[in-house]
């Protein structure tokens, strides 16, 4: 446990070089391990979640190495040729590792045992197990589809056409990854678009994949028994991590912060759109393509924000950003209503409940429903002064450290160690910009 204290800060200034995108990093390691030949990854996120995927891919027989120049080299085994792991795959806090690897494990003739930390062992795996069972994969889980679980895979799965019951890029990706070693065409239909990093990267590795809009949603079809070829992946800075210095810069008067090379995938930039609609001064510069993903440099200047209604349709494009949006809303003028947040209850923590409780403890009025949250903005300063339990949730920890930075009395969090799952170096990066985050009690 590492207690952290965020004291009230002044203006933030400078460049914020945010680590690599977590979603893209996981996928690069997995597809690199499934490809034939060499894959080189630059900008890989070296956070604990991604390192859990790297360790799992090594257990499955791929060579995964960090090079002297900081890039990563992967020598894959080929689709269908992963070997049975000799020990339990412990995926720590990482839901993306657990869900995406389920598809890979189920489609190889091996038996694997998968577990994780206390947070991951509470999260539902049924959403990937159900379609993977329909394909012929076998799973034994704890009650309620929870980890630890045993996967008994096969190389003779049956392709499915599966309509996603919840908008989830993890479920979509698990099915597509299982489809790689399955004869025939595997299709996923999504009624709400979710991040398409898997689709983009599968194509870059040489898979045949089509995306067709239809009346009942978008149909993504992968041609099975694919041969993936190693390639180069350039991982952009993670927009979900950029969100923390970005919101802090908007809220602290006099701030001006530049965030270079941030991923601008259309399904990831809902927060930027909402903050601009709230009055946030965010300039998008040098929009360009980096190995199949759009990236840009962001220039953020302190702004007065207005409360807003964020409809459910926006949720998938900013699903990980609601905790930090709630912090922005706390300092905005007027009410911010966020709808369609049911999925927040099954993230690393119940983010809806934890945010509502923590904001109240810091003197902010909230209203909470089953799948919505309203934050009554103060139009300026927030009291703070609370000790927040981060509940093994990196994004809760970082959100409340930003809240402490903009507050009158500061905020403490009981445990900042989960921040390393997605944003190693967060405290130093924020302090270099001008924040005052320290270890221990103030
Ligand atoms: C992710 C998808 C999202 C997101 C998670 C990463 C991914 O989860 O919350 O942090 O990499 O596919 P869901 O698919 O459960 O929405």
Short mmCIF file of C-alpha atoms and ligand atoms in Angstrom, two decimals:
data_model
loop_
_atom_site.label_atom_id
_atom_site.label_comp_id
_atom_site.label_asym_id
_atom_site.label_seq_id
_atom_site.Cartn_x
_atom_site.Cartn_y
_atom_site.Cartn_z
CA UNK A 1 0.00 0.00 0.00
CA UNK A 2 1.37 3.43 -0.93
CA UNK A 3 -0.59 6.31 0.50
CA UNK A 4 -0.43 9.38 -1.76
CA UNK A 5 -1.37 12.96 -1.01
CA UNK A 6 -2.26 15.56 -3.66
CA UNK A 7 -1.89 19.05 -2.24
CA UNK A 8 -3.56 22.06 -3.94
CA UNK A 9 -1.48 23.01 -6.99
CA UNK A 10 -0.90 26.14 -9.06
CA UNK A 11 -0.82 26.42 -12.85
CA UNK A 12 0.48 23.38 -14.78
CA UNK A 13 2.97 24.09 -17.57
CA UNK A 14 5.02 22.04 -20.00
CA UNK A 15 4.93 18.89 -22.13
CA UNK A 16 3.25 15.75 -20.83
CA UNK A 17 4.65 12.63 -22.52
CA UNK A 18 2.07 10.04 -21.58
CA UNK A 19 2.92 6.30 -21.82
CA UNK A 20 1.70 4.01 -24.60
CA UNK A 21 -1.86 2.94 -25.21
CA UNK A 22 -2.84 0.00 -23.04
CA UNK A 23 -5.37 -1.53 -25.46
CA UNK A 24 -2.98 -1.36 -28.42
CA UNK A 25 -0.03 -2.67 -26.35
CA UNK A 26 -1.93 -5.81 -25.25
CA UNK A 27 -3.02 -6.53 -28.80
CA UNK A 28 0.50 -6.02 -30.23
CA UNK A 29 1.93 -8.63 -27.84
CA UNK A 30 -0.87 -11.12 -28.47
CA UNK A 31 -0.90 -10.82 -32.28
CA UNK A 32 2.91 -10.67 -32.36
CA UNK A 33 2.96 -13.96 -30.43
CA UNK A 34 0.47 -15.50 -32.85
CA UNK A 35 2.25 -14.28 -35.98
CA UNK A 36 5.08 -15.96 -37.84
CA UNK A 37 8.31 -13.99 -37.89
CA UNK A 38 9.39 -10.90 -36.05
CA UNK A 39 7.22 -8.09 -34.70
CA UNK A 40 8.76 -4.86 -33.46
CA UNK A 41 6.79 -2.62 -31.13
CA UNK A 42 7.79 0.94 -30.30
CA UNK A 43 6.11 2.91 -27.53
CA UNK A 44 4.80 -0.19 -25.76
CA UNK A 45 3.20 0.57 -22.40
CA UNK A 46 5.48 -0.97 -19.76
CA UNK A 47 2.75 -1.01 -17.11
CA UNK A 48 1.87 -4.04 -15.01
CA UNK A 49 -1.22 -4.99 -17.05
CA UNK A 50 0.71 -5.18 -20.31
CA UNK A 51 3.63 -6.95 -18.61
CA UNK A 52 1.09 -9.60 -17.47
CA UNK A 53 0.19 -10.17 -21.12
CA UNK A 54 3.90 -10.31 -22.05
CA UNK A 55 4.51 -12.96 -19.37
CA UNK A 56 1.48 -14.97 -20.51
CA UNK A 57 2.61 -14.92 -24.16
CA UNK A 58 6.05 -16.15 -23.05
CA UNK A 59 4.38 -18.97 -21.10
CA UNK A 60 2.58 -19.83 -24.34
CA UNK A 61 5.91 -20.11 -26.16
CA UNK A 62 6.44 -16.75 -27.84
CA UNK A 63 9.73 -14.89 -27.43
CA UNK A 64 9.00 -11.44 -26.03
CA UNK A 65 12.02 -9.23 -25.28
CA UNK A 66 12.75 -5.60 -24.52
CA UNK A 67 15.57 -4.26 -26.71
CA UNK A 68 18.34 -1.90 -25.58
CA UNK A 69 16.66 1.02 -27.42
CA UNK A 70 13.40 0.52 -25.50
CA UNK A 71 11.53 -1.15 -28.37
CA UNK A 72 10.11 -4.67 -27.97
CA UNK A 73 10.80 -7.66 -30.20
CA UNK A 74 8.41 -10.57 -30.44
CA UNK A 75 9.06 -13.84 -32.24
CA UNK A 76 5.71 -15.51 -32.72
CA UNK A 77 4.85 -19.20 -33.04
CA UNK A 78 2.13 -18.98 -35.67
CA UNK A 79 -1.65 -19.21 -35.29
CA UNK A 80 -2.55 -22.61 -33.79
CA UNK A 81 0.99 -23.31 -32.53
CA UNK A 82 1.03 -21.84 -29.03
CA UNK A 83 2.17 -24.36 -26.43
CA UNK A 84 0.43 -25.37 -23.23
CA UNK A 85 1.50 -23.20 -20.29
CA UNK A 86 3.36 -25.07 -17.57
CA UNK A 87 2.11 -22.83 -14.79
CA UNK A 88 -0.93 -20.76 -13.85
CA UNK A 89 -1.39 -17.58 -15.93
CA UNK A 90 -1.69 -14.81 -13.33
CA UNK A 91 -2.99 -11.73 -15.08
CA UNK A 92 -2.92 -9.43 -12.07
CA UNK A 93 -5.40 -6.57 -12.38
CA UNK A 94 -5.85 -6.84 -16.15
CA UNK A 95 -9.34 -7.51 -17.52
CA UNK A 96 -8.13 -6.97 -21.09
CA UNK A 97 -5.48 -9.71 -20.70
CA UNK A 98 -8.00 -12.13 -19.19
CA UNK A 99 -10.74 -11.57 -21.74
CA UNK A 100 -8.65 -11.39 -24.93
CA UNK A 101 -6.43 -14.32 -23.94
CA UNK A 102 -9.56 -16.40 -23.30
CA UNK A 103 -10.24 -16.32 -27.03
CA UNK A 104 -6.67 -17.31 -27.86
CA UNK A 105 -6.54 -20.12 -25.26
CA UNK A 106 -9.95 -21.54 -26.23
CA UNK A 107 -8.80 -21.92 -29.84
CA UNK A 108 -5.60 -23.87 -29.11
CA UNK A 109 -5.43 -27.55 -28.06
CA UNK A 110 -4.23 -26.92 -24.51
CA UNK A 111 -5.37 -26.67 -20.91
CA UNK A 112 -4.66 -23.43 -19.05
CA UNK A 113 -5.51 -22.08 -15.62
CA UNK A 114 -6.11 -18.32 -15.43
CA UNK A 115 -6.27 -16.15 -12.34
CA UNK A 116 -5.78 -12.55 -11.21
CA UNK A 117 -5.82 -10.20 -8.23
CA UNK A 118 -8.78 -9.58 -5.90
CA UNK A 119 -10.26 -7.00 -8.29
CA UNK A 120 -9.98 -9.19 -11.41
CA UNK A 121 -11.37 -12.23 -9.56
CA UNK A 122 -14.57 -10.25 -8.95
CA UNK A 123 -15.11 -9.28 -12.59
CA UNK A 124 -17.51 -11.13 -14.89
CA UNK A 125 -15.94 -13.47 -17.44
CA UNK A 126 -19.30 -14.92 -18.58
CA UNK A 127 -19.50 -12.35 -21.35
CA UNK A 128 -16.54 -13.95 -23.17
CA UNK A 129 -17.18 -17.51 -21.99
CA UNK A 130 -20.69 -17.67 -23.45
CA UNK A 131 -19.71 -17.04 -27.10
CA UNK A 132 -16.48 -19.04 -26.75
CA UNK A 133 -18.48 -22.01 -25.39
CA UNK A 134 -20.81 -21.68 -28.38
CA UNK A 135 -17.68 -22.10 -30.54
CA UNK A 136 -16.74 -25.27 -28.61
CA UNK A 137 -14.30 -23.97 -25.99
CA UNK A 138 -14.59 -25.50 -22.49
CA UNK A 139 -14.40 -23.38 -19.34
CA UNK A 140 -14.65 -24.12 -15.64
CA UNK A 141 -15.01 -21.05 -13.46
CA UNK A 142 -15.88 -20.09 -9.92
CA UNK A 143 -19.52 -19.27 -9.27
CA UNK A 144 -20.86 -16.42 -11.40
CA UNK A 145 -18.25 -16.92 -14.14
CA UNK A 146 -15.43 -15.54 -12.00
CA UNK A 147 -11.69 -16.31 -11.99
CA UNK A 148 -9.77 -18.48 -11.30
CA UNK A 149 -10.86 -20.53 -14.30
CA UNK A 150 -9.64 -23.44 -16.35
CA UNK A 151 -9.79 -23.24 -20.14
CA UNK A 152 -9.73 -26.43 -22.18
CA UNK A 153 -9.13 -25.29 -25.71
CA UNK A 154 -9.38 -26.98 -29.08
CA UNK A 155 -8.17 -26.38 -32.61
CA UNK A 156 -11.50 -27.55 -34.01
CA UNK A 157 -13.80 -24.73 -32.91
CA UNK A 158 -16.93 -23.91 -34.87
CA UNK A 159 -17.25 -20.36 -36.24
CA UNK A 160 -20.11 -18.25 -34.87
CA UNK A 161 -22.03 -15.17 -35.81
CA UNK A 162 -22.44 -13.36 -32.52
CA UNK A 163 -24.32 -10.17 -31.72
CA UNK A 164 -22.69 -8.41 -28.75
CA UNK A 165 -25.22 -8.09 -25.90
CA UNK A 166 -23.09 -5.36 -24.27
CA UNK A 167 -20.91 -2.88 -26.15
CA UNK A 168 -17.51 -4.39 -25.37
CA UNK A 169 -14.32 -4.28 -27.41
CA UNK A 170 -12.93 -6.98 -25.15
CA UNK A 171 -15.71 -9.43 -26.02
CA UNK A 172 -15.49 -8.53 -29.71
CA UNK A 173 -11.74 -9.08 -29.69
CA UNK A 174 -11.90 -12.38 -27.77
CA UNK A 175 -14.24 -13.83 -30.42
CA UNK A 176 -12.19 -12.50 -33.36
CA UNK A 177 -8.97 -13.83 -31.81
CA UNK A 178 -10.62 -17.26 -31.35
CA UNK A 179 -11.73 -17.04 -34.99
CA UNK A 180 -8.09 -16.83 -36.12
CA UNK A 181 -7.56 -20.57 -35.56
CA UNK A 182 -11.09 -21.62 -36.55
CA UNK A 183 -12.04 -22.92 -40.00
CA UNK A 184 -14.62 -20.70 -41.74
CA UNK A 185 -15.79 -17.15 -41.14
CA UNK A 186 -16.32 -15.80 -37.61
CA UNK A 187 -18.59 -12.73 -37.38
CA UNK A 188 -19.29 -10.29 -34.58
CA UNK A 189 -22.16 -7.82 -34.90
CA UNK A 190 -22.02 -4.70 -32.78
CA UNK A 191 -24.97 -2.35 -32.47
CA UNK A 192 -22.87 0.28 -30.70
CA UNK A 193 -19.40 0.94 -32.12
CA UNK A 194 -16.52 0.18 -29.74
CA UNK A 195 -12.76 0.72 -30.10
CA UNK A 196 -11.57 -1.02 -33.27
CA UNK A 197 -7.87 -1.51 -32.42
CA UNK A 198 -8.17 -5.28 -32.96
CA UNK A 199 -9.69 -4.88 -36.40
CA UNK A 200 -7.01 -2.40 -37.49
CA UNK A 201 -4.18 -4.51 -36.12
CA UNK A 202 -5.49 -7.84 -37.44
CA UNK A 203 -5.38 -6.32 -40.93
CA UNK A 204 -1.87 -4.94 -40.36
CA UNK A 205 -0.74 -8.50 -39.47
CA UNK A 206 -2.27 -9.77 -42.72
CA UNK A 207 -5.61 -11.23 -41.59
CA UNK A 208 -8.59 -11.00 -43.95
CA UNK A 209 -11.27 -8.97 -42.20
CA UNK A 210 -14.33 -7.14 -43.49
CA UNK A 211 -16.43 -4.50 -41.75
CA UNK A 212 -19.92 -3.98 -43.19
CA UNK A 213 -22.51 -1.57 -41.83
CA UNK A 214 -26.02 -3.09 -41.76
CA UNK A 215 -29.53 -2.39 -40.44
CA UNK A 216 -28.87 -4.38 -37.27
CA UNK A 217 -25.40 -2.99 -36.61
CA UNK A 218 -21.89 -3.37 -37.97
CA UNK A 219 -20.82 -6.87 -38.97
CA UNK A 220 -17.13 -7.64 -38.54
CA UNK A 221 -16.08 -10.86 -40.27
CA UNK A 222 -12.75 -12.59 -39.94
CA UNK A 223 -11.63 -15.32 -42.35
CA UNK A 224 -10.38 -18.19 -40.21
CA UNK A 225 -7.21 -20.28 -40.30
CA UNK A 226 -5.41 -17.02 -40.81
CA UNK A 227 -1.70 -16.71 -41.34
CA UNK A 228 -0.42 -13.70 -39.48
CA UNK A 229 2.91 -12.16 -40.44
CA UNK A 230 5.03 -10.20 -37.98
CA UNK A 231 5.07 -6.44 -38.56
CA UNK A 232 5.99 -3.11 -36.94
CA UNK A 233 3.59 -1.52 -34.46
CA UNK A 234 3.97 2.11 -33.28
CA UNK A 235 1.93 2.52 -30.10
CA UNK A 236 0.57 6.07 -29.58
CA UNK A 237 0.22 7.72 -26.17
CA UNK A 238 -2.90 6.45 -24.39
CA UNK A 239 -5.79 8.94 -24.62
CA UNK A 240 -7.24 7.37 -21.44
CA UNK A 241 -4.02 8.23 -19.56
CA UNK A 242 -3.67 11.65 -21.25
CA UNK A 243 -7.10 12.42 -19.77
CA UNK A 244 -5.63 12.99 -16.27
CA UNK A 245 -3.06 15.74 -17.00
CA UNK A 246 -5.48 17.11 -19.60
CA UNK A 247 -8.33 17.62 -17.13
CA UNK A 248 -5.94 18.93 -14.46
CA UNK A 249 -4.64 21.53 -16.95
CA UNK A 250 -8.17 22.60 -17.87
CA UNK A 251 -9.11 23.07 -14.21
CA UNK A 252 -6.02 24.80 -12.79
CA UNK A 253 -6.09 28.52 -13.72
CA UNK A 254 -3.20 29.73 -15.87
CA UNK A 255 -2.24 26.22 -17.07
CA UNK A 256 -0.94 25.42 -20.53
CA UNK A 257 0.10 21.83 -21.27
CA UNK A 258 1.04 20.10 -24.50
CA UNK A 259 0.41 16.36 -24.90
CA UNK A 260 2.31 14.96 -27.90
CA UNK A 261 1.39 11.93 -30.01
CA UNK A 262 -1.95 11.04 -28.38
CA UNK A 263 -4.11 8.31 -29.95
CA UNK A 264 -7.17 9.80 -31.66
CA UNK A 265 -9.07 6.65 -32.59
CA UNK A 266 -12.65 7.90 -33.11
CA UNK A 267 -13.95 5.37 -30.57
CA UNK A 268 -11.59 6.70 -27.88
CA UNK A 269 -12.01 10.47 -28.02
CA UNK A 270 -15.46 10.93 -26.49
CA UNK A 271 -13.95 12.72 -23.47
CA UNK A 272 -12.14 15.28 -25.64
CA UNK A 273 -15.39 15.98 -27.52
CA UNK A 274 -17.39 16.36 -24.30
CA UNK A 275 -14.79 18.61 -22.64
CA UNK A 276 -14.71 20.86 -25.70
CA UNK A 277 -18.51 21.08 -25.59
CA UNK A 278 -18.20 22.05 -21.91
CA UNK A 279 -15.97 24.94 -22.97
CA UNK A 280 -12.56 23.28 -22.66
CA UNK A 281 -9.80 24.91 -24.70
CA UNK A 282 -8.23 21.84 -26.35
CA UNK A 283 -6.49 22.32 -29.71
CA UNK A 284 -5.86 19.25 -31.85
CA UNK A 285 -2.67 19.73 -33.88
CA UNK A 286 -0.85 17.64 -36.50
CA UNK A 287 -3.54 14.98 -36.88
CA UNK A 288 -1.72 12.15 -38.68
CA UNK A 289 -1.60 8.38 -39.17
CA UNK A 290 0.82 6.24 -37.15
CA UNK A 291 0.89 2.61 -38.33
CA UNK A 292 -2.86 2.47 -38.88
CA UNK A 293 -4.06 4.53 -35.89
CA UNK A 294 -4.78 8.29 -35.96
CA UNK A 295 -2.66 10.38 -33.56
CA UNK A 296 -2.36 14.11 -32.80
CA UNK A 297 -0.66 16.58 -30.46
CA UNK A 298 -3.00 18.25 -27.98
CA UNK A 299 -2.60 21.74 -26.57
CA UNK A 300 -4.68 22.34 -23.45
CA UNK A 301 -5.28 25.70 -21.77
CA UNK A 302 -7.14 26.36 -18.51
CA UNK A 303 -10.82 27.02 -19.14
CA UNK A 304 -14.13 27.69 -17.37
CA UNK A 305 -16.28 24.61 -17.89
CA UNK A 306 -20.07 24.40 -18.09
CA UNK A 307 -22.09 21.35 -16.96
CA UNK A 308 -23.52 19.22 -19.76
CA UNK A 309 -25.72 16.19 -20.42
CA UNK A 310 -23.65 13.26 -21.71
CA UNK A 311 -26.08 10.83 -23.38
CA UNK A 312 -25.73 7.02 -23.28
CA UNK A 313 -24.68 6.92 -26.96
CA UNK A 314 -21.37 8.49 -25.95
CA UNK A 315 -20.50 5.89 -23.30
CA UNK A 316 -18.55 3.41 -25.44
CA UNK A 317 -16.22 6.12 -26.80
CA UNK A 318 -15.19 7.29 -23.31
CA UNK A 319 -15.96 4.35 -21.07
CA UNK A 320 -12.73 4.58 -19.06
CA UNK A 321 -12.92 8.37 -18.77
CA UNK A 322 -16.03 8.83 -16.60
CA UNK A 323 -14.11 8.99 -13.31
CA UNK A 324 -11.99 11.91 -14.55
CA UNK A 325 -14.99 13.51 -16.31
CA UNK A 326 -16.77 13.43 -12.94
CA UNK A 327 -13.83 15.42 -11.50
CA UNK A 328 -14.11 17.98 -14.33
CA UNK A 329 -17.86 18.13 -13.67
CA UNK A 330 -17.26 18.83 -9.97
CA UNK A 331 -15.47 22.08 -10.87
CA UNK A 332 -17.77 23.05 -13.76
CA UNK A 333 -20.61 25.53 -13.51
CA UNK A 334 -23.96 23.70 -13.15
CA UNK A 335 -25.02 20.06 -13.33
CA UNK A 336 -23.40 17.36 -15.46
CA UNK A 337 -25.59 14.35 -16.16
CA UNK A 338 -23.89 11.17 -17.35
CA UNK A 339 -26.17 8.44 -18.69
CA UNK A 340 -25.73 4.82 -19.84
CA UNK A 341 -23.04 3.99 -17.27
CA UNK A 342 -24.09 0.42 -16.39
CA UNK A 343 -20.71 -0.97 -17.50
CA UNK A 344 -18.91 1.22 -14.94
CA UNK A 345 -20.18 -1.10 -12.22
CA UNK A 346 -18.04 -4.01 -13.52
CA UNK A 347 -14.74 -2.24 -14.14
CA UNK A 348 -11.67 -2.57 -11.84
CA UNK A 349 -14.07 -1.31 -9.15
CA UNK A 350 -17.73 -0.22 -9.16
CA UNK A 351 -16.66 3.13 -10.55
CA UNK A 352 -20.12 4.68 -10.35
CA UNK A 353 -20.45 4.05 -6.62
CA UNK A 354 -16.81 4.81 -5.80
CA UNK A 355 -16.86 8.16 -7.65
CA UNK A 356 -20.18 9.23 -6.11
CA UNK A 357 -18.99 8.33 -2.60
CA UNK A 358 -15.58 9.96 -3.01
CA UNK A 359 -16.94 13.18 -4.51
CA UNK A 360 -19.44 13.50 -1.65
CA UNK A 361 -16.60 13.01 0.84
CA UNK A 362 -14.82 15.93 -0.89
CA UNK A 363 -17.84 18.21 -0.56
CA UNK A 364 -19.37 17.71 -4.03
CA UNK A 365 -23.07 16.93 -4.38
CA UNK A 366 -23.92 13.92 -6.56
CA UNK A 367 -26.99 11.87 -7.46
CA UNK A 368 -26.55 8.25 -8.43
CA UNK A 369 -28.89 5.83 -10.23
CA UNK A 370 -28.44 2.25 -11.41
CA UNK A 371 -26.74 3.43 -14.61
CA UNK A 372 -26.38 7.20 -14.29
CA UNK A 373 -24.54 9.81 -12.29
CA UNK A 374 -25.21 13.50 -11.87
CA UNK A 375 -22.54 15.80 -10.45
CA UNK A 376 -23.52 19.24 -9.23
CA UNK A 377 -20.61 21.48 -10.17
CA UNK A 378 -19.35 24.14 -7.78
CA UNK A 379 -18.37 26.50 -10.61
CA UNK A 380 -14.87 26.75 -9.18
CA UNK A 381 -13.26 25.38 -6.08
CA UNK A 382 -13.88 21.99 -4.50
CA UNK A 383 -13.36 21.48 -0.76
CA UNK A 384 -11.47 18.15 -0.73
CA UNK A 385 -9.87 17.10 2.55
CA UNK A 386 -10.91 13.41 2.35
CA UNK A 387 -9.06 10.11 2.44
CA UNK A 388 -10.29 8.04 -0.53
CA UNK A 389 -10.12 4.26 -0.82
CA UNK A 390 -8.98 3.55 -4.37
CA UNK A 391 -10.24 -0.09 -4.30
CA UNK A 392 -7.37 -1.46 -6.47
CA UNK A 393 -8.53 0.84 -9.28
CA UNK A 394 -5.85 2.88 -11.06
CA UNK A 395 -8.28 5.30 -12.66
CA UNK A 396 -10.02 6.02 -9.35
CA UNK A 397 -6.63 6.70 -7.76
CA UNK A 398 -5.53 9.11 -10.52
CA UNK A 399 -8.91 10.87 -10.67
CA UNK A 400 -8.84 11.70 -6.96
CA UNK A 401 -5.24 12.89 -7.15
CA UNK A 402 -6.36 15.34 -9.85
CA UNK A 403 -9.28 16.34 -7.62
CA UNK A 404 -6.87 16.92 -4.74
CA UNK A 405 -4.70 19.12 -6.99
CA UNK A 406 -7.65 21.42 -7.79
CA UNK A 407 -9.12 21.34 -4.26
CA UNK A 408 -8.80 23.70 -1.29
CA UNK A 409 -7.63 21.10 1.26
CA UNK A 410 -5.98 18.41 -0.88
CA UNK A 411 -6.98 14.73 -1.15
CA UNK A 412 -5.27 11.57 0.09
CA UNK A 413 -5.71 8.12 -1.42
CA UNK A 414 -5.08 4.97 0.61
CA UNK A 415 -3.12 3.17 -2.08
CA UNK A 416 -1.54 4.56 -5.23
CA UNK A 417 0.22 1.34 -6.26
CA UNK A 418 -2.47 0.31 -8.82
CA UNK A 419 -1.50 3.36 -10.91
CA UNK A 420 1.44 1.30 -12.21
CA UNK A 421 -1.00 -1.01 -14.03
CA UNK A 422 -1.61 1.63 -16.71
CA UNK A 423 0.43 4.79 -16.01
CA UNK A 424 3.91 4.16 -14.61
CA UNK A 425 5.50 7.54 -13.84
CA UNK A 426 2.17 9.30 -13.28
CA UNK A 427 3.25 11.08 -10.09
CA UNK A 428 6.54 12.35 -11.57
CA UNK A 429 4.83 13.45 -14.78
CA UNK A 430 2.21 15.43 -12.85
CA UNK A 431 4.78 16.94 -10.48
CA UNK A 432 7.02 17.98 -13.39
CA UNK A 433 4.05 19.94 -14.74
CA UNK A 434 3.59 21.63 -11.34
CA UNK A 435 1.39 19.30 -9.29
CA UNK A 436 2.27 18.57 -5.61
CA UNK A 437 1.72 14.85 -5.15
CA UNK A 438 3.75 13.20 -2.39
CA UNK A 439 4.00 9.80 -0.76
CA UNK A 440 2.54 9.35 2.71
CA UNK A 441 0.31 11.61 4.77
CA UNK A 442 0.74 15.40 4.32
C1 LIG B 1 -10.70 -2.36 -23.50
C2 LIG B 1 -12.04 -2.24 -23.62
C3 LIG B 1 -12.88 -1.62 -22.59
C4 LIG B 1 -12.07 -0.78 -21.62
C5 LIG B 1 -10.81 -1.47 -21.17
C6 LIG B 1 -9.94 -1.81 -22.37
C7 LIG B 1 -9.95 -3.04 -24.59
O1 LIG B 1 -13.51 -2.64 -21.84
O2 LIG B 1 -12.84 -0.43 -20.49
O3 LIG B 1 -10.07 -0.63 -20.30
O4 LIG B 1 -8.71 -2.94 -24.63
O5 LIG B 1 -10.60 -3.69 -25.43
P1 LIG B 1 -14.90 -3.32 -22.33
O6 LIG B 1 -14.66 -4.07 -23.56
O7 LIG B 1 -15.29 -4.22 -21.18
O8 LIG B 1 -15.85 -2.17 -22.50
#
